[in-house]
CSV table of C-alpha atoms and ligand atoms in Angstrom, one decimal:
chain,number,residue,atom,x,y,z
A,1,MET,CA,7.7,-0.6,-17.5
A,2,ALA,CA,8.3,-2.1,-14.0
A,3,GLN,CA,5.7,0.1,-12.3
A,4,LEU,CA,2.0,0.6,-13.0
A,5,TYR,CA,1.2,4.2,-12.0
A,6,PRO,CA,-2.1,5.0,-10.1
A,7,PHE,CA,-4.6,7.3,-11.8
A,8,SER,CA,-2.3,7.6,-14.9
A,9,ASP,CA,-2.1,6.7,-18.5
A,10,LEU,CA,-0.1,3.5,-18.3
A,11,ILE,CA,0.8,3.2,-21.9
A,12,GLY,CA,1.4,7.0,-22.2
A,13,ALA,CA,3.9,6.7,-19.3
A,14,GLU,CA,6.2,4.6,-21.5
A,15,THR,CA,6.8,7.7,-23.7
A,16,THR,CA,6.0,10.5,-21.2
A,17,PRO,CA,7.3,9.3,-17.9
A,18,PRO,CA,5.9,10.8,-14.7
A,19,HIS,CA,7.6,13.8,-13.1
A,20,ARG,CA,10.2,12.1,-10.8
A,21,MET,CA,11.0,13.4,-7.3
A,22,ALA,CA,14.3,12.8,-5.7
A,23,LYS,CA,14.2,14.4,-2.2
A,24,ALA,CA,12.3,16.8,0.0
A,25,ASN,CA,12.9,19.2,2.8
A,26,GLY,CA,9.9,20.3,4.8
A,27,ILE,CA,7.3,21.8,2.5
A,28,ARG,CA,9.7,21.7,-0.6
A,29,VAL,CA,10.3,18.8,-2.9
A,30,THR,CA,13.1,18.6,-5.4
A,31,ASP,CA,12.9,16.6,-8.7
A,32,VAL,CA,15.7,14.6,-10.3
A,33,ASP,CA,16.7,17.6,-12.3
A,34,GLY,CA,17.3,19.7,-9.2
A,35,ARG,CA,14.2,21.9,-9.6
A,36,GLU,CA,12.5,22.7,-6.3
A,37,PHE,CA,8.7,23.1,-5.7
A,38,ILE,CA,6.4,24.0,-2.8
A,39,ASP,CA,3.6,21.4,-2.8
A,40,ALA,CA,0.6,23.6,-2.0
A,41,VAL,CA,-1.7,20.6,-1.7
A,42,SER,CA,0.4,18.9,0.9
A,43,ALA,CA,1.1,16.1,-1.7
A,44,LEU,CA,-2.2,14.1,-1.7
A,45,TRP,CA,-3.7,16.4,1.0
A,46,CYS,CA,-1.8,14.4,3.5
A,47,CYS,CA,1.5,16.1,4.7
A,48,PRO,CA,0.6,19.1,6.9
A,49,LEU,CA,3.9,18.7,8.8
A,50,GLY,CA,6.0,18.6,5.6
A,51,LEU,CA,7.3,15.9,3.3
A,52,THR,CA,10.1,15.3,5.7
A,53,ASN,CA,9.9,15.9,9.5
A,54,HIS,CA,12.7,15.1,11.9
A,55,ARG,CA,10.5,14.7,14.9
A,56,LEU,CA,8.3,12.1,13.2
A,57,ALA,CA,11.5,10.4,11.9
A,58,ASP,CA,13.0,10.3,15.3
A,59,ARG,CA,9.8,8.9,16.9
A,60,ALA,CA,9.5,6.3,14.1
A,61,ALA,CA,13.2,5.2,14.6
A,62,ALA,CA,12.7,4.9,18.4
A,63,GLN,CA,9.6,2.8,17.8
A,64,MET,CA,11.3,0.7,15.1
A,65,THR,CA,14.0,-0.2,17.5
A,66,SER,CA,11.8,-0.9,20.6
A,67,LEU,CA,8.8,-2.7,19.1
A,68,GLY,CA,9.1,-2.5,15.3
A,69,TYR,CA,6.0,-4.6,14.7
A,70,TYR,CA,3.3,-6.3,16.6
A,71,HIS,CA,-0.4,-6.8,15.9
A,72,SER,CA,-3.7,-6.6,17.7
A,73,PHE,CA,-5.1,-10.0,16.5
A,74,LEU,CA,-6.1,-13.1,18.4
A,75,GLY,CA,-6.0,-11.8,21.9
A,76,ARG,CA,-2.8,-9.8,21.8
A,77,THR,CA,-2.1,-6.1,21.3
A,78,HIS,CA,0.6,-3.5,22.0
A,79,THR,CA,1.0,-0.3,24.0
A,80,PRO,CA,1.5,2.2,21.1
A,81,VAL,CA,-1.9,1.4,19.5
A,82,GLU,CA,-3.7,1.2,22.8
A,83,ASP,CA,-2.4,4.7,23.8
A,84,LEU,CA,-3.3,6.1,20.4
A,85,ALA,CA,-6.9,4.7,20.6
A,86,ALA,CA,-7.4,6.2,24.1
A,87,ARG,CA,-6.0,9.6,22.9
A,88,LEU,CA,-8.0,9.7,19.7
A,89,VAL,CA,-11.4,9.1,21.5
A,90,GLN,CA,-10.6,12.0,23.7
A,91,LYS,CA,-10.1,14.2,20.6
A,92,LEU,CA,-12.8,12.9,18.3
A,93,PRO,CA,-16.2,14.6,18.2
A,94,ALA,CA,-18.5,13.6,21.1
A,95,GLY,CA,-20.1,10.2,20.8
A,96,LEU,CA,-17.3,8.5,18.8
A,97,ASN,CA,-15.8,6.4,21.5
A,98,HIS,CA,-14.2,3.5,19.7
A,99,VAL,CA,-11.7,3.0,16.9
A,100,LEU,CA,-10.7,0.2,14.6
A,101,PHE,CA,-7.4,0.7,12.9
A,102,GLY,CA,-6.3,-0.1,9.3
A,103,THR,CA,-3.7,1.1,6.9
A,104,ALA,CA,-5.2,3.1,4.0
A,105,GLY,CA,-8.1,5.5,3.5
A,106,SER,CA,-9.8,3.2,0.9
A,107,GLU,CA,-9.5,0.3,3.4
A,108,ALA,CA,-11.1,2.4,6.1
A,109,VAL,CA,-14.1,3.1,3.9
A,110,ASP,CA,-14.4,-0.5,2.8
A,111,THR,CA,-14.3,-1.4,6.5
A,112,ALA,CA,-17.0,1.1,7.4
A,113,ALA,CA,-19.1,-0.3,4.6
A,114,LYS,CA,-18.6,-3.9,5.9
A,115,ILE,CA,-19.6,-2.7,9.4
A,116,VAL,CA,-22.8,-1.3,8.0
A,117,SER,CA,-23.8,-4.8,6.9
A,118,TYR,CA,-22.6,-6.4,10.1
A,119,TYR,CA,-24.5,-3.9,12.2
A,120,GLN,CA,-27.7,-4.2,10.2
A,121,ASN,CA,-27.5,-8.0,10.2
A,122,ALA,CA,-27.1,-7.9,13.9
A,123,ARG,CA,-30.3,-5.9,14.2
A,124,GLY,CA,-32.1,-8.4,12.0
A,125,LYS,CA,-32.4,-5.8,9.2
A,126,THR,CA,-30.9,-8.1,6.7
A,127,ASP,CA,-32.1,-6.1,3.6
A,128,LYS,CA,-31.0,-2.7,5.0
A,129,LYS,CA,-27.5,-2.7,3.3
A,130,ARG,CA,-27.4,-0.2,0.5
A,131,ILE,CA,-25.3,2.9,1.0
A,132,ILE,CA,-26.1,6.3,-0.4
A,133,ALA,CA,-23.2,8.4,-1.7
A,134,ARG,CA,-23.2,11.7,-3.6
A,135,GLU,CA,-22.2,12.9,-7.0
A,136,ALA,CA,-18.6,14.3,-6.9
A,137,ALA,CA,-17.7,12.0,-3.9
A,138,TYR,CA,-14.3,10.5,-3.6
A,139,HIS,CA,-14.1,7.6,-1.1
A,140,GLY,CA,-11.1,5.7,-2.5
A,141,SER,CA,-10.2,3.0,-4.9
A,142,GLY,CA,-10.7,-0.3,-3.0
A,143,SER,CA,-13.8,-2.4,-3.8
A,144,MET,CA,-16.8,-0.8,-2.1
A,145,SER,CA,-14.9,2.5,-1.6
A,146,ALA,CA,-14.4,2.6,-5.4
A,147,ALA,CA,-18.1,1.9,-5.9
A,148,LEU,CA,-19.0,4.7,-3.5
A,149,THR,CA,-16.7,7.1,-5.4
A,150,ALA,CA,-18.5,9.1,-8.1
A,151,MET,CA,-15.7,8.9,-10.6
A,152,SER,CA,-16.3,6.7,-13.6
A,153,ALA,CA,-12.5,5.8,-13.9
A,154,THR,CA,-12.8,4.0,-10.5
A,155,HIS,CA,-15.7,1.9,-11.9
A,156,ASP,CA,-15.1,1.3,-15.6
A,157,GLY,CA,-13.8,-2.2,-16.3
A,158,PHE,CA,-13.5,-3.1,-12.6
A,159,ASP,CA,-17.0,-4.5,-11.9
A,160,VAL,CA,-17.1,-2.7,-8.5
A,161,PRO,CA,-20.1,-3.7,-6.4
A,162,ASP,CA,-22.2,-0.7,-7.4
A,163,GLU,CA,-25.5,-2.5,-6.9
A,164,ARG,CA,-25.1,-1.7,-3.2
A,165,VAL,CA,-24.7,2.1,-4.0
A,166,LEU,CA,-27.4,4.7,-4.5
A,167,ARG,CA,-26.4,8.2,-5.7
A,168,THR,CA,-27.7,11.5,-4.7
A,169,GLY,CA,-27.0,15.1,-5.7
A,170,ARG,CA,-23.7,17.0,-5.0
A,171,PRO,CA,-23.8,20.0,-2.6
A,172,HIS,CA,-22.6,22.4,-5.2
A,173,TYR,CA,-24.7,25.5,-4.7
A,174,LEU,CA,-22.8,27.6,-7.3
A,175,LEU,CA,-23.5,25.4,-10.3
A,176,ASP,CA,-26.6,23.4,-9.2
A,177,ALA,CA,-28.9,26.0,-7.6
A,178,LEU,CA,-32.0,27.0,-9.5
A,179,PRO,CA,-32.3,30.6,-10.7
A,180,GLY,CA,-33.0,32.7,-7.6
A,181,GLU,CA,-32.7,29.8,-5.2
A,182,ARG,CA,-31.1,30.8,-1.9
A,183,GLU,CA,-28.5,28.6,-0.2
A,184,VAL,CA,-30.8,27.4,2.5
A,185,ALA,CA,-33.5,26.6,0.0
A,186,PHE,CA,-30.9,24.7,-2.1
A,187,SER,CA,-29.9,22.7,1.0
A,188,LYS,CA,-33.6,21.9,1.7
A,189,ARG,CA,-34.1,20.8,-1.9
A,190,ARG,CA,-31.0,18.5,-1.8
A,191,ALA,CA,-32.5,17.0,1.5
A,192,ALA,CA,-35.9,16.6,-0.1
A,193,GLU,CA,-34.3,14.8,-3.1
A,194,LEU,CA,-32.5,12.5,-0.6
A,195,ASP,CA,-35.8,11.8,1.2
A,196,ALA,CA,-37.5,11.0,-2.1
A,197,LEU,CA,-34.6,8.6,-3.1
A,198,ILE,CA,-34.9,6.8,0.2
A,199,ARG,CA,-38.7,6.5,-0.1
A,200,ALA,CA,-38.4,5.3,-3.8
A,201,HIS,CA,-36.0,2.5,-2.8
A,202,GLY,CA,-37.5,1.8,0.6
A,203,ALA,CA,-35.7,2.8,3.9
A,204,ASP,CA,-35.6,-0.9,4.8
A,205,THR,CA,-33.1,-1.4,2.0
A,206,ILE,CA,-30.7,1.5,2.9
A,207,GLY,CA,-28.2,1.1,5.7
A,208,ALA,CA,-26.1,4.2,5.5
A,209,PHE,CA,-25.2,7.5,3.9
A,210,ILE,CA,-21.5,8.4,3.4
A,211,GLY,CA,-20.2,11.9,2.8
A,212,GLU,CA,-17.1,14.0,3.0
A,213,PRO,CA,-18.1,16.9,5.3
A,214,ALA,CA,-16.4,19.2,2.7
A,215,ILE,CA,-15.8,17.5,-0.7
A,216,GLY,CA,-12.1,17.4,-1.5
A,217,SER,CA,-11.0,15.5,-4.6
A,218,GLY,CA,-14.3,16.0,-6.3
A,219,GLY,CA,-13.6,19.7,-6.6
A,220,VAL,CA,-13.4,21.3,-3.1
A,221,TYR,CA,-17.2,21.9,-2.6
A,222,LEU,CA,-18.0,23.4,0.8
A,223,PRO,CA,-21.5,22.5,2.1
A,224,PRO,CA,-24.1,25.3,1.6
A,225,ASP,CA,-25.8,26.8,4.6
A,226,GLY,CA,-28.1,24.4,6.5
A,227,TYR,CA,-27.0,21.4,4.3
A,228,TRP,CA,-25.8,19.0,7.0
A,229,ALA,CA,-28.6,19.7,9.4
A,230,GLU,CA,-31.2,19.0,6.7
A,231,VAL,CA,-29.4,15.8,5.6
A,232,GLN,CA,-29.1,14.5,9.2
A,233,ASN,CA,-32.8,15.1,9.8
A,234,VAL,CA,-33.7,12.9,6.8
A,235,LEU,CA,-31.3,10.2,7.8
A,236,ALA,CA,-32.6,10.1,11.4
A,237,ARG,CA,-36.1,9.9,10.1
A,238,HIS,CA,-35.3,6.7,8.2
A,239,ASP,CA,-33.0,5.0,10.7
A,240,ILE,CA,-30.0,5.4,8.3
A,241,LEU,CA,-26.4,5.5,9.6
A,242,LEU,CA,-24.2,8.5,8.8
A,243,ILE,CA,-20.6,7.9,7.9
A,244,ALA,CA,-18.4,11.0,7.8
A,245,ASP,CA,-15.4,10.5,5.6
A,246,GLU,CA,-12.8,12.8,7.2
A,247,ILE,CA,-9.8,11.3,5.3
A,248,ILE,CA,-8.9,14.7,4.0
A,249,THR,CA,-10.6,17.0,6.5
A,250,GLY,CA,-9.6,15.2,9.7
A,251,PHE,CA,-7.0,16.8,12.0
A,252,GLY,CA,-7.5,20.5,11.5
A,253,ARG,CA,-7.9,21.0,7.7
A,254,THR,CA,-11.1,23.0,7.9
A,255,GLY,CA,-10.1,25.0,11.0
A,256,GLU,CA,-11.5,22.7,13.7
A,257,TRP,CA,-10.0,19.4,14.8
A,258,PHE,CA,-12.6,17.6,12.6
A,259,ALA,CA,-14.9,19.0,9.9
A,260,CYS,CA,-17.8,17.4,11.7
A,261,GLU,CA,-17.3,20.2,14.3
A,262,THR,CA,-17.0,22.8,11.6
A,263,TYR,CA,-20.4,21.8,10.1
A,264,GLY,CA,-22.3,20.4,13.1
A,265,ILE,CA,-22.3,16.8,12.0
A,266,GLU,CA,-22.9,14.0,14.4
A,267,PRO,CA,-21.9,10.8,12.6
A,268,ASP,CA,-22.3,7.2,13.6
A,269,MET,CA,-19.0,6.4,12.0
A,270,MET,CA,-16.0,8.4,10.9
A,271,THR,CA,-13.1,7.4,8.6
A,272,MET,CA,-9.7,9.0,9.0
A,273,ALA,CA,-6.2,8.6,7.5
A,274,LYS,CA,-3.7,10.9,5.8
A,275,GLN,CA,-3.1,13.7,8.5
A,276,LEU,CA,-3.4,11.1,11.3
A,277,THR,CA,0.3,10.4,10.7
A,278,GLY,CA,1.2,13.5,8.8
A,279,GLY,CA,1.2,11.4,5.6
A,280,LEU,CA,4.6,9.9,6.5
A,281,PHE,CA,3.2,6.4,7.4
A,282,PRO,CA,0.2,4.5,6.2
A,283,LEU,CA,-2.4,4.3,9.0
A,284,SER,CA,-6.2,4.7,9.0
A,285,ALA,CA,-9.0,4.3,11.4
A,286,VAL,CA,-12.8,3.9,11.6
A,287,ALA,CA,-14.3,5.6,14.6
A,288,MET,CA,-17.8,4.6,15.8
A,289,THR,CA,-20.4,5.3,18.5
A,290,ASP,CA,-21.2,3.1,21.5
A,291,GLU,CA,-24.4,1.9,19.7
A,292,VAL,CA,-22.5,0.7,16.6
A,293,ARG,CA,-19.6,-0.8,18.5
A,294,ASP,CA,-21.9,-2.6,21.0
A,295,THR,CA,-24.1,-4.0,18.3
A,296,VAL,CA,-21.0,-5.2,16.4
A,297,ALA,CA,-19.5,-6.6,19.5
A,298,ARG,CA,-22.7,-8.6,20.4
A,299,GLN,CA,-22.8,-9.9,16.8
A,300,ALA,CA,-19.2,-10.9,17.0
A,301,GLN,CA,-19.8,-12.8,20.2
A,302,GLU,CA,-22.7,-14.6,18.6
A,303,LEU,CA,-20.5,-15.5,15.6
A,304,GLU,CA,-17.7,-16.4,18.0
A,305,VAL,CA,-15.2,-13.9,16.5
A,306,PHE,CA,-15.0,-10.5,14.9
A,307,GLY,CA,-13.7,-11.7,11.6
A,308,HIS,CA,-12.1,-8.6,10.2
A,309,GLY,CA,-8.6,-7.0,10.4
A,310,VAL,CA,-5.4,-6.5,8.4
A,311,THR,CA,-1.8,-7.4,9.3
A,312,TYR,CA,-0.6,-3.9,9.4
A,313,GLY,CA,-3.7,-2.2,10.8
A,314,GLY,CA,-2.7,-0.2,13.9
A,315,HIS,CA,1.1,-0.7,13.2
A,316,PRO,CA,3.1,0.3,16.2
A,317,VAL,CA,5.4,2.6,14.1
A,318,GLY,CA,2.3,4.3,12.6
A,319,ALA,CA,0.7,4.6,16.1
A,320,ALA,CA,3.9,6.2,17.5
A,321,ILE,CA,4.1,8.6,14.6
A,322,ALA,CA,0.4,9.5,15.1
A,323,MET,CA,1.0,10.3,18.8
A,324,GLU,CA,3.9,12.6,17.8
A,325,CYS,CA,1.7,14.3,15.2
A,326,LEU,CA,-0.9,14.9,17.9
A,327,ASP,CA,1.8,16.4,20.1
A,328,ILE,CA,2.9,18.7,17.3
A,329,TYR,CA,-0.7,19.7,16.4
A,330,GLU,CA,-1.4,20.6,20.0
A,331,GLU,CA,1.9,22.5,20.3
A,332,MET,CA,1.2,24.5,17.2
A,333,GLY,CA,-2.2,25.4,18.6
A,334,LEU,CA,-4.5,23.6,16.2
A,335,PRO,CA,-7.1,24.5,15.3
A,336,GLN,CA,-6.5,28.3,15.9
A,337,HIS,CA,-3.2,28.0,13.9
A,338,VAL,CA,-5.1,26.7,10.8
A,339,LYS,CA,-7.8,29.4,11.2
A,340,ARG,CA,-5.2,32.1,11.3
A,341,LEU,CA,-3.3,30.9,8.2
A,342,GLY,CA,-6.6,30.1,6.5
A,343,GLN,CA,-7.6,33.8,7.1
A,344,ILE,CA,-4.6,34.9,5.1
A,345,MET,CA,-5.5,32.5,2.3
A,346,SER,CA,-9.1,33.6,2.3
A,347,THR,CA,-8.2,37.3,2.1
A,348,ARG,CA,-5.9,36.7,-0.8
A,349,LEU,CA,-8.5,34.5,-2.5
A,350,GLU,CA,-11.2,37.3,-2.2
A,351,ALA,CA,-8.9,39.5,-4.4
A,352,ILE,CA,-8.4,36.6,-6.9
A,353,ARG,CA,-12.2,36.3,-7.1
A,354,GLN,CA,-12.2,39.4,-9.3
A,355,PHE,CA,-9.5,38.1,-11.7
A,356,PRO,CA,-10.4,37.3,-15.4
A,357,GLY,CA,-11.6,33.8,-15.9
A,358,VAL,CA,-12.3,33.1,-12.2
A,359,LEU,CA,-15.9,31.9,-11.5
A,360,ASP,CA,-15.6,31.3,-7.8
A,361,VAL,CA,-13.2,31.0,-4.9
A,362,ARG,CA,-13.9,29.0,-1.7
A,363,CYS,CA,-11.9,28.5,1.5
A,364,GLU,CA,-12.6,26.8,4.8
A,365,GLY,CA,-9.6,26.8,7.2
A,366,MET,CA,-6.7,25.7,5.0
A,367,LEU,CA,-8.8,23.9,2.4
A,368,ALA,CA,-9.5,26.1,-0.7
A,369,GLY,CA,-10.3,26.0,-4.4
A,370,VAL,CA,-10.4,28.4,-7.3
A,371,GLU,CA,-13.1,27.5,-9.9
A,372,PHE,CA,-12.5,28.8,-13.4
A,373,ASP,CA,-15.1,29.8,-15.9
A,374,THR,CA,-15.0,27.5,-18.9
A,375,THR,CA,-17.2,29.8,-20.9
A,376,THR,CA,-14.5,32.6,-21.2
A,377,PRO,CA,-12.1,32.7,-24.2
A,378,GLY,CA,-9.7,29.8,-23.8
A,379,GLY,CA,-11.7,28.8,-20.7
A,380,ALA,CA,-11.9,25.1,-21.5
A,381,ASP,CA,-8.3,24.5,-20.6
A,382,LEU,CA,-7.8,27.5,-18.3
A,383,CYS,CA,-7.3,25.6,-15.0
A,384,ARG,CA,-4.7,23.2,-16.5
A,385,ARG,CA,-2.8,26.2,-18.0
A,386,VAL,CA,-2.8,28.1,-14.7
A,387,SER,CA,-1.5,25.0,-12.9
A,388,ASP,CA,1.3,24.7,-15.5
A,389,ALA,CA,2.2,28.4,-15.1
A,390,ALA,CA,2.3,27.9,-11.3
A,391,GLN,CA,4.5,24.8,-11.7
A,392,ALA,CA,6.9,26.9,-13.8
A,393,ARG,CA,7.0,29.3,-10.9
A,394,GLY,CA,7.8,26.5,-8.4
A,395,VAL,CA,4.4,25.7,-6.9
A,396,PHE,CA,2.3,22.6,-7.3
A,397,PHE,CA,-1.5,23.0,-7.1
A,398,ARG,CA,-4.0,20.2,-7.9
A,399,VAL,CA,-6.2,20.4,-11.1
A,400,ILE,CA,-9.6,18.9,-10.5
A,401,SER,CA,-11.4,19.5,-13.8
A,402,ASP,CA,-12.0,23.3,-13.7
A,403,VAL,CA,-11.0,23.7,-10.0
A,404,LEU,CA,-7.5,24.4,-8.7
A,405,ALA,CA,-7.2,22.9,-5.2
A,406,ILE,CA,-5.1,24.4,-2.5
A,407,ALA,CA,-4.3,22.7,0.9
A,408,PRO,CA,-0.9,23.9,2.1
A,409,PRO,CA,1.0,22.3,4.9
A,410,TYR,CA,0.3,23.7,8.3
A,411,ILE,CA,4.0,24.4,8.8
A,412,CYS,CA,4.0,27.1,6.1
A,413,THR,CA,5.1,30.4,7.5
A,414,ASP,CA,2.9,33.5,6.8
A,415,ALA,CA,5.5,34.5,4.1
A,416,GLU,CA,5.2,31.0,2.4
A,417,ILE,CA,1.4,31.3,2.4
A,418,ASP,CA,1.8,34.7,0.7
A,419,GLN,CA,4.3,33.2,-1.7
A,420,ILE,CA,1.9,30.4,-2.7
A,421,MET,CA,-0.9,33.0,-3.2
A,422,ASP,CA,1.4,35.3,-5.1
A,423,VAL,CA,2.2,32.4,-7.5
A,424,MET,CA,-1.6,31.6,-7.8
A,425,ALA,CA,-2.3,35.3,-8.6
A,426,ASP,CA,0.6,35.7,-11.1
A,427,SER,CA,-0.2,32.5,-12.9
A,428,ILE,CA,-3.9,33.4,-13.4
A,429,LEU,CA,-3.0,36.8,-14.6
A,430,SER,CA,-0.3,35.6,-17.0
A,431,VAL,CA,-2.6,33.0,-18.5
A,432,ALA,CA,-5.5,35.6,-18.8
A,433,GLU,CA,-3.1,38.0,-20.5
A,434,ALA,CA,-2.1,35.4,-23.1
A,435,HIS,CA,-5.8,35.1,-24.0
A,436,ALA,CA,-6.8,38.7,-23.8
A,437,PRO,CA,-8.6,39.8,-27.0
A,438,VAL,CA,-6.1,41.7,-29.3
A,439,ALA,CA,-7.0,45.4,-29.4
A,440,GLN,CA,-8.6,46.5,-32.7
A,441,HIS,CA,-7.0,49.6,-34.3
A,442,GLY,CA,-8.3,52.1,-36.9
B,1,PLP,C1,-12.3,11.6,1.3
B,1,PLP,C2,-11.4,10.5,0.9
B,1,PLP,N1,-11.7,9.2,1.2
B,1,PLP,C3,-11.0,8.2,0.9
B,1,PLP,C4,-9.8,8.3,0.3
B,1,PLP,C5,-8.9,7.2,0.0
B,1,PLP,O1,-7.8,7.1,0.7
B,1,PLP,P1,-6.5,6.3,0.3
B,1,PLP,O2,-6.0,6.9,-1.0
B,1,PLP,O3,-5.5,6.4,1.4
B,1,PLP,O4,-6.9,4.9,0.0
B,1,PLP,C6,-9.4,9.6,-0.1
B,1,PLP,C7,-8.1,9.8,-0.8
B,1,PLP,O5,-7.8,10.9,-1.2
B,1,PLP,C8,-10.2,10.7,0.2
B,1,PLP,O6,-9.9,12.0,-0.1
């Protein structure tokens, strides 16, 4: 086959080819057989303004024909990326005053990991380089970003540099709390475990901690009460940088512009991509505080140049699209708009919580998940079958083990959110019915 497909069975694809899409219109995508689907996960959590968008297309075309490419290397730059940087630092959580652009999310995480080393070397802390990541984390499939991801498929056979990575517990209260343990106590325990891990390896060997404010691809885990405050206390005590990976959550997904605001996180660095350009152009960024930027800048001066950057980082077309996205987000009244649609989702999910086979529902803004109970009859494959039933009804959800993820585009109407939730409900009930115990007679 000409193409190798990411996160797929490469040999299997020769006999069972991937589901091929032909075109899209807003939130709907049509396959080559003419079947239409609503993508209720905004594709890869990245297209809040639809899979096509005329305003973004027009802005891209205008940029393509005025300055289709220029770079920010070697003493040059261009207006679109300068304007975007200035606008982003106005929007970002307080303290993040500088941005370094790239193209993909994985690359932003790899860059943030490199900056950890650069920063610690500049401070003379040459052993303070390891990075703590959590179970269930997804940070990408580059080199360090794959090592930070807690998914064996991104490690196996690749020799990713995992000697730099330490792993701590996932913030999944529902499955990991001890009997009778309250949420706040669970958060304190996770923080105590983190503290113990740092002490065991020595704070002088650990440069940073990376976490998604709310875990996305690992199973949509929302942080339990008090979690981020506890974690930040531990990190501050040990002089460890905090990297917030907002590649899914950034730009409104959890009902604030950034999930750091939702959960009271004050990071030293933040990674962003996906919704930065509405998913229609590859652009990513690493934001950082004055302290990180100034230390990096001094080190670069000492070394004579900041030796990092990629050809397409901060591409003018991507920067122009990002500016248009920010205009649209502001016009639609982000974050209130997401809070309002999220409230509809949340109300519908609370009803679904009572459905057979459902273990948990969770929702923050327009990021949600339904977790299925694998111990019920037919439970092992329940999530997959519900997803198949939904697909037959014209809606794509994302299967993450036993969790069905939902992250609809922001441009959904109220009726479309209801339609998505109707399909979710019908699909669960139809699969549950197929597995209901047969009534005994006589
Ligand atoms: C939290 C998080 N970080 C990093 C990445 C990697 O981004 P990309 O696929 O653009 O490399 C993803 C992708 O889903 C992600 O969800």
